Coordinates of C-alpha atoms in Angstrom, one line a residue:
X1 CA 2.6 39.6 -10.8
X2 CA 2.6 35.8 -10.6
X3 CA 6.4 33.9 -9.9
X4 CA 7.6 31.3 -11.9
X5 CA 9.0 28.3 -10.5
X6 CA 11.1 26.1 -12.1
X7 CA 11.3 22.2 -10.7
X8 CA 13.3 20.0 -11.8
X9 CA 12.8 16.4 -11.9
X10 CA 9.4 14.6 -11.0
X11 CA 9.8 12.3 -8.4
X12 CA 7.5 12.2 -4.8
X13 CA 8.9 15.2 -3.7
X14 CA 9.0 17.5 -6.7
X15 CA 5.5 16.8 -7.3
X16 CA 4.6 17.5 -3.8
X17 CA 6.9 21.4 -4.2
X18 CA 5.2 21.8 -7.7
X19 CA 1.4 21.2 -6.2
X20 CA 1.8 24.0 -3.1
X21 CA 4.0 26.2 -5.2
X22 CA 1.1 26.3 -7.7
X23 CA -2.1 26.4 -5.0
X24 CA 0.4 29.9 -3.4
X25 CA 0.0 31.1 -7.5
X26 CA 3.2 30.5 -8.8
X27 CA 3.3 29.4 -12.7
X28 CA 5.5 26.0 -12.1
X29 CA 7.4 24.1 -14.6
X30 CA 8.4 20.8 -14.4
X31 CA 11.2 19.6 -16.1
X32 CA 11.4 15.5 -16.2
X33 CA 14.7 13.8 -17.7
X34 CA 13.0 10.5 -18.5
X35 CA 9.9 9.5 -20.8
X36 CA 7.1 9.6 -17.9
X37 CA 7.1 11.4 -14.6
X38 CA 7.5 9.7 -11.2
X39 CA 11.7 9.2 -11.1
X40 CA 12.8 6.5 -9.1
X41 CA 8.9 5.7 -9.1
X42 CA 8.3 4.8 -12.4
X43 CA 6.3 1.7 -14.2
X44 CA 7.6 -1.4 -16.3
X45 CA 4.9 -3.0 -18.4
X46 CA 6.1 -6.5 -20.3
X47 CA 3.6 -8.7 -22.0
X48 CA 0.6 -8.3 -19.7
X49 CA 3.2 -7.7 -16.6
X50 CA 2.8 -4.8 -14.6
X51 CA 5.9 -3.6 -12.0
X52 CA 6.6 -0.6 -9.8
X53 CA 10.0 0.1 -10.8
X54 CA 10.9 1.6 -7.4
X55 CA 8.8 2.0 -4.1
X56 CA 6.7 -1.2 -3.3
X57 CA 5.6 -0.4 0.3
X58 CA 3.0 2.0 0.6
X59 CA 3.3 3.1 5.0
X60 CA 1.6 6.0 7.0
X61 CA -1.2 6.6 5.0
X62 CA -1.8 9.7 7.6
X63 CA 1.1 11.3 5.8
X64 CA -1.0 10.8 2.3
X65 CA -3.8 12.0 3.6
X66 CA -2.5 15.1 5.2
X67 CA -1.1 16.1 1.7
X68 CA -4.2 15.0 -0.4
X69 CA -5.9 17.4 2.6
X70 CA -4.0 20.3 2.1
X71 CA -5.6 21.0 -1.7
X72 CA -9.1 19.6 -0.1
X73 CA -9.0 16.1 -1.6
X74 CA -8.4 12.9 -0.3
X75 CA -6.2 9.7 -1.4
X76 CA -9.4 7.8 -2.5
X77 CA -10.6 10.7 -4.6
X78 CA -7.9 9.6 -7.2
X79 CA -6.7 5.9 -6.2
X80 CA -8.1 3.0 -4.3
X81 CA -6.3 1.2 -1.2
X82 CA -6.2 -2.1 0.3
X83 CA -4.7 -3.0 3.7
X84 CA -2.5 -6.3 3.2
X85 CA -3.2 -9.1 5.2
X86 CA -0.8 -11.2 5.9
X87 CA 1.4 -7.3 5.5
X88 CA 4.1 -9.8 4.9
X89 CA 5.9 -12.5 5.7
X90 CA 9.5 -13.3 6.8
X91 CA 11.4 -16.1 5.9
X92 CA 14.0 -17.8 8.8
X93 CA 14.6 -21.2 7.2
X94 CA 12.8 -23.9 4.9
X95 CA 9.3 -23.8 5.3
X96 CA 9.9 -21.7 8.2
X97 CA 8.4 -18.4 8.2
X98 CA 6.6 -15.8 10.4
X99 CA 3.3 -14.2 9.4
X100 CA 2.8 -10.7 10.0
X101 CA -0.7 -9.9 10.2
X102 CA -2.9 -6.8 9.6
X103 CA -3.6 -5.6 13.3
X104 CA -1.1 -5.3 16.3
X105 CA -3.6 -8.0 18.0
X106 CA -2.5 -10.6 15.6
X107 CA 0.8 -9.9 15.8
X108 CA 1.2 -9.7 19.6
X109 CA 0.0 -13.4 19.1
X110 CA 2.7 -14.1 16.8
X111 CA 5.4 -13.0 19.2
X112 CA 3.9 -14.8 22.2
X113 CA 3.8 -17.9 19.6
X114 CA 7.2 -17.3 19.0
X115 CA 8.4 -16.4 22.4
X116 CA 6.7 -16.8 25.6
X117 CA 6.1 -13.2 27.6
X118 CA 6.8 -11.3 24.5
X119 CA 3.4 -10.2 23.5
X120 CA 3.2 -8.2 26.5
X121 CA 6.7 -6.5 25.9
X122 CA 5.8 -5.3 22.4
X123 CA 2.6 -3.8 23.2
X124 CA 4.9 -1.8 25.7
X125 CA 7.1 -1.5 23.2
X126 CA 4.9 -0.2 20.3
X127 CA 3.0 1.9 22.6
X128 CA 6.6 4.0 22.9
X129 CA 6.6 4.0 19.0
X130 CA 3.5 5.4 18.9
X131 CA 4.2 8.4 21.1
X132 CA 7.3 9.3 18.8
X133 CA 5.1 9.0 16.0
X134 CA 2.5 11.4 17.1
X135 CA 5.6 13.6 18.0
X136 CA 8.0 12.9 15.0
X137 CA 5.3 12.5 12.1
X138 CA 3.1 14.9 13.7
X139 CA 5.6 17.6 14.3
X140 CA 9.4 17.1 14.2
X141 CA 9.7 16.2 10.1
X142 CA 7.4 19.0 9.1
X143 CA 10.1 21.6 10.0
X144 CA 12.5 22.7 7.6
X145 CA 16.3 22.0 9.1
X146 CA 17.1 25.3 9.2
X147 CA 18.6 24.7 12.3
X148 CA 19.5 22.8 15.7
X149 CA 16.9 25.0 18.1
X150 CA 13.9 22.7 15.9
X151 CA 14.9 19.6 17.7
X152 CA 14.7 21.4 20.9
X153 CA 11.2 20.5 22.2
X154 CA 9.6 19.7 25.7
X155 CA 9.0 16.6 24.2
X156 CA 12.5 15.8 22.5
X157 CA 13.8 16.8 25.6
X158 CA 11.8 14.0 27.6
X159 CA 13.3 11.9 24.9
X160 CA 16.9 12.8 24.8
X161 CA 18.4 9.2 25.8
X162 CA 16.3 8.1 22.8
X163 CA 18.7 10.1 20.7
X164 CA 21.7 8.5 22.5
X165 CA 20.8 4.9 22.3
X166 CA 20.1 2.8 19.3
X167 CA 17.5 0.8 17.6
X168 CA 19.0 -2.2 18.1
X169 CA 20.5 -1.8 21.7
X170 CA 16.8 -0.8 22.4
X171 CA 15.3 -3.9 20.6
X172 CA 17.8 -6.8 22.2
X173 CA 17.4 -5.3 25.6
X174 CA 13.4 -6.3 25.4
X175 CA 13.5 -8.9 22.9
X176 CA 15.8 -12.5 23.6
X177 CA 14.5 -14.1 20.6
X178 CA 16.7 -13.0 17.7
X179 CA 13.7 -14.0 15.1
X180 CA 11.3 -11.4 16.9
X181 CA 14.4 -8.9 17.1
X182 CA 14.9 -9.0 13.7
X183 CA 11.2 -8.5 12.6
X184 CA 11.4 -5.4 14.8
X185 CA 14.7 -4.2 13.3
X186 CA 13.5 -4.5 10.1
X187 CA 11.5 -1.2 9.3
X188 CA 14.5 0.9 10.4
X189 CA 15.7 -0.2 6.8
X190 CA 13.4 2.3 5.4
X191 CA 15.9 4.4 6.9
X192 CA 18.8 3.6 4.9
X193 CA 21.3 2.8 8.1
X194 CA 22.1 -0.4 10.5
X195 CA 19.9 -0.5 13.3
X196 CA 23.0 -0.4 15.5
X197 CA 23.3 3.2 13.7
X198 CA 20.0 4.4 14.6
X199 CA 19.2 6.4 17.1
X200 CA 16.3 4.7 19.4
X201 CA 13.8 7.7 18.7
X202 CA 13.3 6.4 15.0
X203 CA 11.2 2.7 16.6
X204 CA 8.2 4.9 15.4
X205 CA 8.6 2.7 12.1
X206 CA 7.9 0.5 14.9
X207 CA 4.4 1.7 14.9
X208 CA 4.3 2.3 11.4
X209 CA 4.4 -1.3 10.6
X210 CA 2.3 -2.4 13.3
X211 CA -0.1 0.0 14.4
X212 CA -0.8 1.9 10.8
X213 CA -0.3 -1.6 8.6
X214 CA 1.0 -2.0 5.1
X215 CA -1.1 -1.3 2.3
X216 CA -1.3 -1.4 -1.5
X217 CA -3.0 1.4 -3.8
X218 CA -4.8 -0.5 -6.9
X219 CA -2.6 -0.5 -10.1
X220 CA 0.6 0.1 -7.6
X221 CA 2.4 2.9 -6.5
X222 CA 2.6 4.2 -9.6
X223 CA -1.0 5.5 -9.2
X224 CA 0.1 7.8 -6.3
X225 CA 2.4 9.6 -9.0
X226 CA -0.7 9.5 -11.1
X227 CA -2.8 10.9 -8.7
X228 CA -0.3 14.1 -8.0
X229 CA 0.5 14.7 -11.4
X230 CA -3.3 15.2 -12.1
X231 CA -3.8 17.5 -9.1
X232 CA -0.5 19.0 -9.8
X233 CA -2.0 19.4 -13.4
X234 CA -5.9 20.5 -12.3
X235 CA -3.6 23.5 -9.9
X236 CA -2.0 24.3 -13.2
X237 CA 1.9 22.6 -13.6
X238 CA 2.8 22.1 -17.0
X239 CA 4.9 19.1 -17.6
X240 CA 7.9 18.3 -20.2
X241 CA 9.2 15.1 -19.9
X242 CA 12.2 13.9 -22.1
X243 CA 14.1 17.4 -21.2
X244 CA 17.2 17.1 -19.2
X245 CA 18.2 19.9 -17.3
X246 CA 21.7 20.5 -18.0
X247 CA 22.6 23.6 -16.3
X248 CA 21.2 26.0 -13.6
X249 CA 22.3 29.3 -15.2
X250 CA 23.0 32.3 -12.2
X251 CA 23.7 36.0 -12.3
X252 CA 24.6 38.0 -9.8
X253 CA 24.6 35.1 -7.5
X254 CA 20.9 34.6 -8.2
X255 CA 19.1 31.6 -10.0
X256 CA 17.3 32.7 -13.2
X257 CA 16.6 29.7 -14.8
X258 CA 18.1 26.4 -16.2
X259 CA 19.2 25.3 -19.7
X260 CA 17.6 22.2 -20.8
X261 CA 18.6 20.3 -24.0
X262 CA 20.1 23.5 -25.2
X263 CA 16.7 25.4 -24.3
X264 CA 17.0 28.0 -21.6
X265 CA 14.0 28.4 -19.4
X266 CA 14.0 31.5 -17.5
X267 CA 12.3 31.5 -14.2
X268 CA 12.3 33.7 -10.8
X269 CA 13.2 30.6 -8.5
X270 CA 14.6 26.9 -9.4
X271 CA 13.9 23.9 -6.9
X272 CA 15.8 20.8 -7.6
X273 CA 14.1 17.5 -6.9
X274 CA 17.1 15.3 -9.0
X275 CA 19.8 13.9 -6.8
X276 CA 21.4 16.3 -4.6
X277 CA 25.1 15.8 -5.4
X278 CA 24.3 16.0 -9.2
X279 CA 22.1 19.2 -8.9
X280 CA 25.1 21.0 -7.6
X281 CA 27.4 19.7 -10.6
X282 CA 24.9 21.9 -13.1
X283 CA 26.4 25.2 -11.2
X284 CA 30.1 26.2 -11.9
X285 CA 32.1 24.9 -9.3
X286 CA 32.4 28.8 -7.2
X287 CA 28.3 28.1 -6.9
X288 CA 28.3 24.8 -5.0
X289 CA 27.8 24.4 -1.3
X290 CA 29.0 20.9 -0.9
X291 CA 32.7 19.4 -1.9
X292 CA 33.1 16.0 -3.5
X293 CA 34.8 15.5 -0.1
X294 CA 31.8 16.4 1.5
X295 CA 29.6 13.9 -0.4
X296 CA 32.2 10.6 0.1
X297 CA 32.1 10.8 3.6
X298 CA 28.5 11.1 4.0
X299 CA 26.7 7.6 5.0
X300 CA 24.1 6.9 2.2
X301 CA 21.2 3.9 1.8
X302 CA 21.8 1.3 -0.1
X303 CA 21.4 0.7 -3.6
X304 CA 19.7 -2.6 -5.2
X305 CA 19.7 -5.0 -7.3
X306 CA 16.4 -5.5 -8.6
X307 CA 15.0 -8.3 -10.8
X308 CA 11.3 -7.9 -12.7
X309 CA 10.2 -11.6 -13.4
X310 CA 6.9 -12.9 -15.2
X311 CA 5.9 -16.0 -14.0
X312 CA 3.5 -18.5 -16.2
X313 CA 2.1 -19.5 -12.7
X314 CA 0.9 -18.8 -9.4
X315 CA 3.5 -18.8 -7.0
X316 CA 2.8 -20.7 -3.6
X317 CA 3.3 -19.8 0.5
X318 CA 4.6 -16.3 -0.3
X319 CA 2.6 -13.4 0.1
X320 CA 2.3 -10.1 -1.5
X321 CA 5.6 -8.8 0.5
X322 CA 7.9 -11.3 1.4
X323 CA 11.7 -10.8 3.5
X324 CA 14.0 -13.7 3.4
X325 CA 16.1 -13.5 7.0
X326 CA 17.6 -17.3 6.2
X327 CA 21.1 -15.7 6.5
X328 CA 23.4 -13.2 8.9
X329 CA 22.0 -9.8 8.7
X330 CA 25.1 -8.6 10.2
X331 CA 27.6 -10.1 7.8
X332 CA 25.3 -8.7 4.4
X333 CA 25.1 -5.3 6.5
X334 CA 29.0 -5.1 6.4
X335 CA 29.1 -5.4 2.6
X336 CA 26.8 -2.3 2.7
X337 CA 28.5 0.1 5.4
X338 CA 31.8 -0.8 6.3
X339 CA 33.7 -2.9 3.7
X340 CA 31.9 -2.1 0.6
X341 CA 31.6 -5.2 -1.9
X342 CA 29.0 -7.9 -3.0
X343 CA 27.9 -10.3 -0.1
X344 CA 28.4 -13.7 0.0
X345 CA 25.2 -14.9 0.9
X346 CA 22.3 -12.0 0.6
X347 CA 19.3 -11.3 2.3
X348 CA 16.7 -10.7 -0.5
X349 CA 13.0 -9.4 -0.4
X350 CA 10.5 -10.5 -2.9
X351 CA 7.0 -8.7 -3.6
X352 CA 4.5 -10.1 -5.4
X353 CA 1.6 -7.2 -6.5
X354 CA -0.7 -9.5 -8.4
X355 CA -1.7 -11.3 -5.4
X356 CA -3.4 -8.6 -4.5
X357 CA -3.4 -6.9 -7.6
X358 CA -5.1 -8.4 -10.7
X359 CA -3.6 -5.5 -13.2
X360 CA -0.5 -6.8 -12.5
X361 CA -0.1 -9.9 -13.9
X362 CA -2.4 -11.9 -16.7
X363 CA -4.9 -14.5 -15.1
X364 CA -3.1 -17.5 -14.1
X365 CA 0.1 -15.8 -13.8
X366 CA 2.7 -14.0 -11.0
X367 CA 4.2 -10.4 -10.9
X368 CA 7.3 -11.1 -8.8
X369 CA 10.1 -8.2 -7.9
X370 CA 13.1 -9.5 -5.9
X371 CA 15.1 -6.9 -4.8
X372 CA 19.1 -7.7 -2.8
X373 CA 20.0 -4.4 -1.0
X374 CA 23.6 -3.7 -1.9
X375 CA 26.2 -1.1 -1.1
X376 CA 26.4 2.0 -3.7
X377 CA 29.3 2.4 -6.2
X378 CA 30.1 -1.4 -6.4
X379 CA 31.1 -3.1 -9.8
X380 CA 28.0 -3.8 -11.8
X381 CA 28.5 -6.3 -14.9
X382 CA 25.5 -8.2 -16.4
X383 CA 27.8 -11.4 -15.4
X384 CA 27.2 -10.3 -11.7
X385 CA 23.4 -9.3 -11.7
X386 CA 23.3 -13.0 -13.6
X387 CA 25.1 -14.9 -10.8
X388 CA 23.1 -13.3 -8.1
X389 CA 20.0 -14.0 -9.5
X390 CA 20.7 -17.8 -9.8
X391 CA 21.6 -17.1 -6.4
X392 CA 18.3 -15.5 -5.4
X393 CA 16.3 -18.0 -7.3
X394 CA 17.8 -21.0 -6.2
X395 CA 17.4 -19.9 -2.4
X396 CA 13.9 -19.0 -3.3
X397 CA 12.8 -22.1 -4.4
X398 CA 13.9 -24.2 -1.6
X399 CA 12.8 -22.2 1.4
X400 CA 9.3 -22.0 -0.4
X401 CA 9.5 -25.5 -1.6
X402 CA 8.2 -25.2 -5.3
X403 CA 10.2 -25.5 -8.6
X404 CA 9.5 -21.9 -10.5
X405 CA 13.1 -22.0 -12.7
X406 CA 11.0 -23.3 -15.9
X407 CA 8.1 -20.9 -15.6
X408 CA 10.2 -17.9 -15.9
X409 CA 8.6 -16.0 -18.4
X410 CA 11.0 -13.3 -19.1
X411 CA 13.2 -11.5 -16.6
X412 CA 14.7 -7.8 -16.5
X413 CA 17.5 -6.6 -14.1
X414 CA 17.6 -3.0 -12.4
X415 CA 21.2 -1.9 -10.8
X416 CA 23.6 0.7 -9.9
X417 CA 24.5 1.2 -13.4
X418 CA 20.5 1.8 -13.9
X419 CA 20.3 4.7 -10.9
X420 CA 23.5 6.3 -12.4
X421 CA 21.8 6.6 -16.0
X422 CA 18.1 7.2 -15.4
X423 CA 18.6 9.1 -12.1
X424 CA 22.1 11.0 -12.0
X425 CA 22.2 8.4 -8.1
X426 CA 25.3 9.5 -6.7
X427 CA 27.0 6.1 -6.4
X428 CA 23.7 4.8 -7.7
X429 CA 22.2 4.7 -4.6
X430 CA 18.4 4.0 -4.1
X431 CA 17.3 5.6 -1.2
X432 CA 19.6 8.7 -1.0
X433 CA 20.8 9.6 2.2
X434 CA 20.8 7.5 5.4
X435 CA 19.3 9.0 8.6
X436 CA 22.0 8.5 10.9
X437 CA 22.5 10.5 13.9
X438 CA 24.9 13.0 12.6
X439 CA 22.9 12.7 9.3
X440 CA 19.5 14.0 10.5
X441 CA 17.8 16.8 10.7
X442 CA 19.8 20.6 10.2
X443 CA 22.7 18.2 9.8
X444 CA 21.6 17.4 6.4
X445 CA 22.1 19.0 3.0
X446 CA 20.2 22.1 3.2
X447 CA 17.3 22.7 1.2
X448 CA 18.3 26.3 0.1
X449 CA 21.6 27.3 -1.1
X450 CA 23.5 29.6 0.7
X451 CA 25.7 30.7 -2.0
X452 CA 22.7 31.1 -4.9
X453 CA 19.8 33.0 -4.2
X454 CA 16.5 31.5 -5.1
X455 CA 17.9 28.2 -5.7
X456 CA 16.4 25.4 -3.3
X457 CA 16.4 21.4 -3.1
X458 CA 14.1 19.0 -1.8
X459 CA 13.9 14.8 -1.9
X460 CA 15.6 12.2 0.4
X461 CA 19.3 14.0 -0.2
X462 CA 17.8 16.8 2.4
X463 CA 15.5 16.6 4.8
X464 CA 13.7 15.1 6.4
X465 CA 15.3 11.6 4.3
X466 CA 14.4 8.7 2.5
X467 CA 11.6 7.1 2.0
X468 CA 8.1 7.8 0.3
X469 CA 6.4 9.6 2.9
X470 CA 9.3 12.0 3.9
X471 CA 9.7 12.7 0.2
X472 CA 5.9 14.0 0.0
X473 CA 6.5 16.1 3.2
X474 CA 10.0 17.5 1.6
X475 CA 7.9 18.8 -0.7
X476 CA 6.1 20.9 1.2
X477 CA 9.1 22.1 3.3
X478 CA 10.9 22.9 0.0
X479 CA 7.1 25.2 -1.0
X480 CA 6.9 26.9 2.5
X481 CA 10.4 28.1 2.3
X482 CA 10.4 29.5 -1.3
X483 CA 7.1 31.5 0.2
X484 CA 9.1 32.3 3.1
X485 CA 12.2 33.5 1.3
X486 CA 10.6 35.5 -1.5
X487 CA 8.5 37.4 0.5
X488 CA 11.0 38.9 2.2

């Protein structure tokens, strides 16, 4: 007799459970609150303009791969990639910038530009990153937090100070120059914590920037959710978007199904890829494993304030992902962690897809998203996301030194107000949780209940944490263990 899953939500990771749920012969359901699937990856199209609404950054392609692999296909079977070159650039001052290249060669040259000896350090450096890859990425994230003995491993033993120390104690010990510290601090971001809060282990982002590269799947990351909702579909997962899942109904401490606009779908097991906090709020209150205590004193990523401009011109010396480090990380990073409010003077990205991307923007014109990382559960008014933008555009214009006010096109605004609405984001965050120390691993939210049977959870609330990649390998920790667990 086949099992029916029922999955709600469609982001990264709920498309990743649905696709090995159905290739083990489970009849999946996928239950979507919002008009297409994807979640926090979704699509804005505006008079020619093309944006990813969420992820821009497309790292460890091996992690694709291996997914794609694991139903005998590959990434380029549905989608096409390019590696960016410059991957980016990073902004210090007016006119003053640092290119990142497309090989760890070209960088090395960069640093040793930048700071005499240096080249020579971050080869050392990266070639550390790359053993925790190979041992994180390879091994560590692909186990299912069950609990603390799956950290304990002749190699994380070797590594123990790693867990001790910091990123950033790690990165200023090596590096004097605060522009090539910076650069290297950067990726932990990803991460949703200060590099001061990160334990040193986590520099293979190090190695994810340099050694794998950025790159950028044609059409955007949108085509990534593409490509897994039509192997997800080909496997057999039917699809209802526009449903809202607004309980998950239990008897005798078992999930049986959920009730969606006043619809009940009856199922043998329910996985929840929607925000973790909110999941729990669709079980009566004697159901839930985690307090609203719990959640408030749990570290989370940031949320954003995101802006999706059409330009009526080509934008000049910016590339396709640019960072703007013209002000004190340290003084914007408070605003996030410790004293929660909007910063003074922000450190902004900016990505720009139709420099590489000719779908996203008409001929002659620019795609640009600008994004301001901000701390969750702050004020949101369309006053504030106005004054910030003047603030980002007006910086923007003279450290790349062109006039781009006038050729604004049209502009549309993305915030914690936004996250709340179309993604139940506990404090409208955008990454979920952030991988601190005491926040990784089996020291996460779990990704089965232990108070409902047959009721499991997966995306960056559990483990292994934020980002694209982990999301896609959440997914298949979230399948395994619903195998696991039923067979018994």
């Amino acid at each position: 007799m086949y099992l029916k899953a029922i999955v709600i939500g469609s982001g990264f990771s709920s498309l990743a459970a649905s696709c090995y749920l159905a290739q083990k012969g489970f009849e999946v359901i996928v239950l979507e609150k919002n008009e297409t699937v994807g979640g926090r990856a979704r699509q804005l199209k505006k008079e020619g303009f093309t944006f990813d609404i969420g992820p821009t950054w497309y790292w460890m392609p091996d992690v694709f791969e291996r997914f794609f692999g694991d139903f005998g296909k590959k990434p380029s079977d549905y989608y096409s990639l390019q590696k960016l070159n410059p991957a980016y650039y990073v902004y210090f001052g007016e006119n003053d910038f640092v290119e990142i290249g497309d090989s760890l060669e070209k960088i090395t040259a960069t640093f040793e530009k930048e700071e005499a000896g240096s080249s020579e350090k971050l080869f050392a450096f990266i070639d550390k990153a790359r053993d925790n890859y190979e041992v994180a990425i390879k091994d560590l994230v692909y186990r299912p937090g069950v609990s603390p003995l799956e950290l304990i491993t002749p190699a994380t033993i070797k590594r123990l100070g790693q867990f001790i120390s910091t990123i950033k104690k790690d990165v200023r010990k090596e590096f004097d120059n605060n522009r090539l510290a910076q650069i290297l601090e950067f990726p932990v971001l990803f991460l949703g914590a200060k590099p001061s809060n990160t334990p040193s282990f986590y520099n293979f982002m190090n190695y994810a920037d340099f050694g794998l590269g950025t790159w950028h799947p044609q059409k955007g990351m949108y085509s990534v959710i593409e490509a897994m909702k039509e192997l997800a579909s080909s496997l057999g997962v039917t699809f209802y978007t526009d449903t809202a899942v607004e309980k998950i109904l239990v008897e005798n401490q078992k999930a049986i199904g959920v009730v969606a606009n006043g619809e009940e779908y009856r199922a043998d097991v329910v996985i929840s890829g929607a925000d973790y906090h909110h999941s729990e709020t669709l079980l009566d209150q004697k159901y839930r494993v985690y307090s609203e205590n719990y959640w408030d004193k749990k570290t989370f990523a940031p949320s954003s304030l995101l802006f999706y401009v059409g330009f009526d011109k080509k934008l000049a010396n910016v590339a396709h992902h640019t960072l703007f480090f013209d002000v004190d990380f340290d003084e914007h990073a408070k605003t996030i962690y410790d004293d929660p409010a909007w910063p003074d003077k922000p450190l902004f990205y900016a990505s720009f897809p139709s420099i590489t991307d000719r779908s996203a923007a008409p001929v002659g014109k620019e795609a640009g998203i600008f994004l301001i990382p901000i701390a969750p559960g702050i004020e949101d008014t369309p006053e504030i996301r106005t004054e910030y933008f003047d603030i980002v555009i007006d910086r923007f214009e003279q450290l790349t030194s062109q006039k781009i006010k006038n050729k604004i096109i049209f502009k549309e605004s993305y915030c914690v107000n936004d996250f709340i609405n179309d993604y139940n984001s506990y404090k409208g965050n955008a990454y979920g949780m952030a991988n601190t120390l005491l926040q990784t691993a089996f020291l996460r939210p779990k990704l089965k209940s232990n108070k409902v049977d047959n009721l499991f959870f997966t995306g960056q609330l559990t483990v292994p944490g934020p980002g694209v990649p982990p999301s896609l390998i959440s997914g298949k920790l979230v399948a395994e263990l619903v195998c696991k667990t039923l067979k018994k």
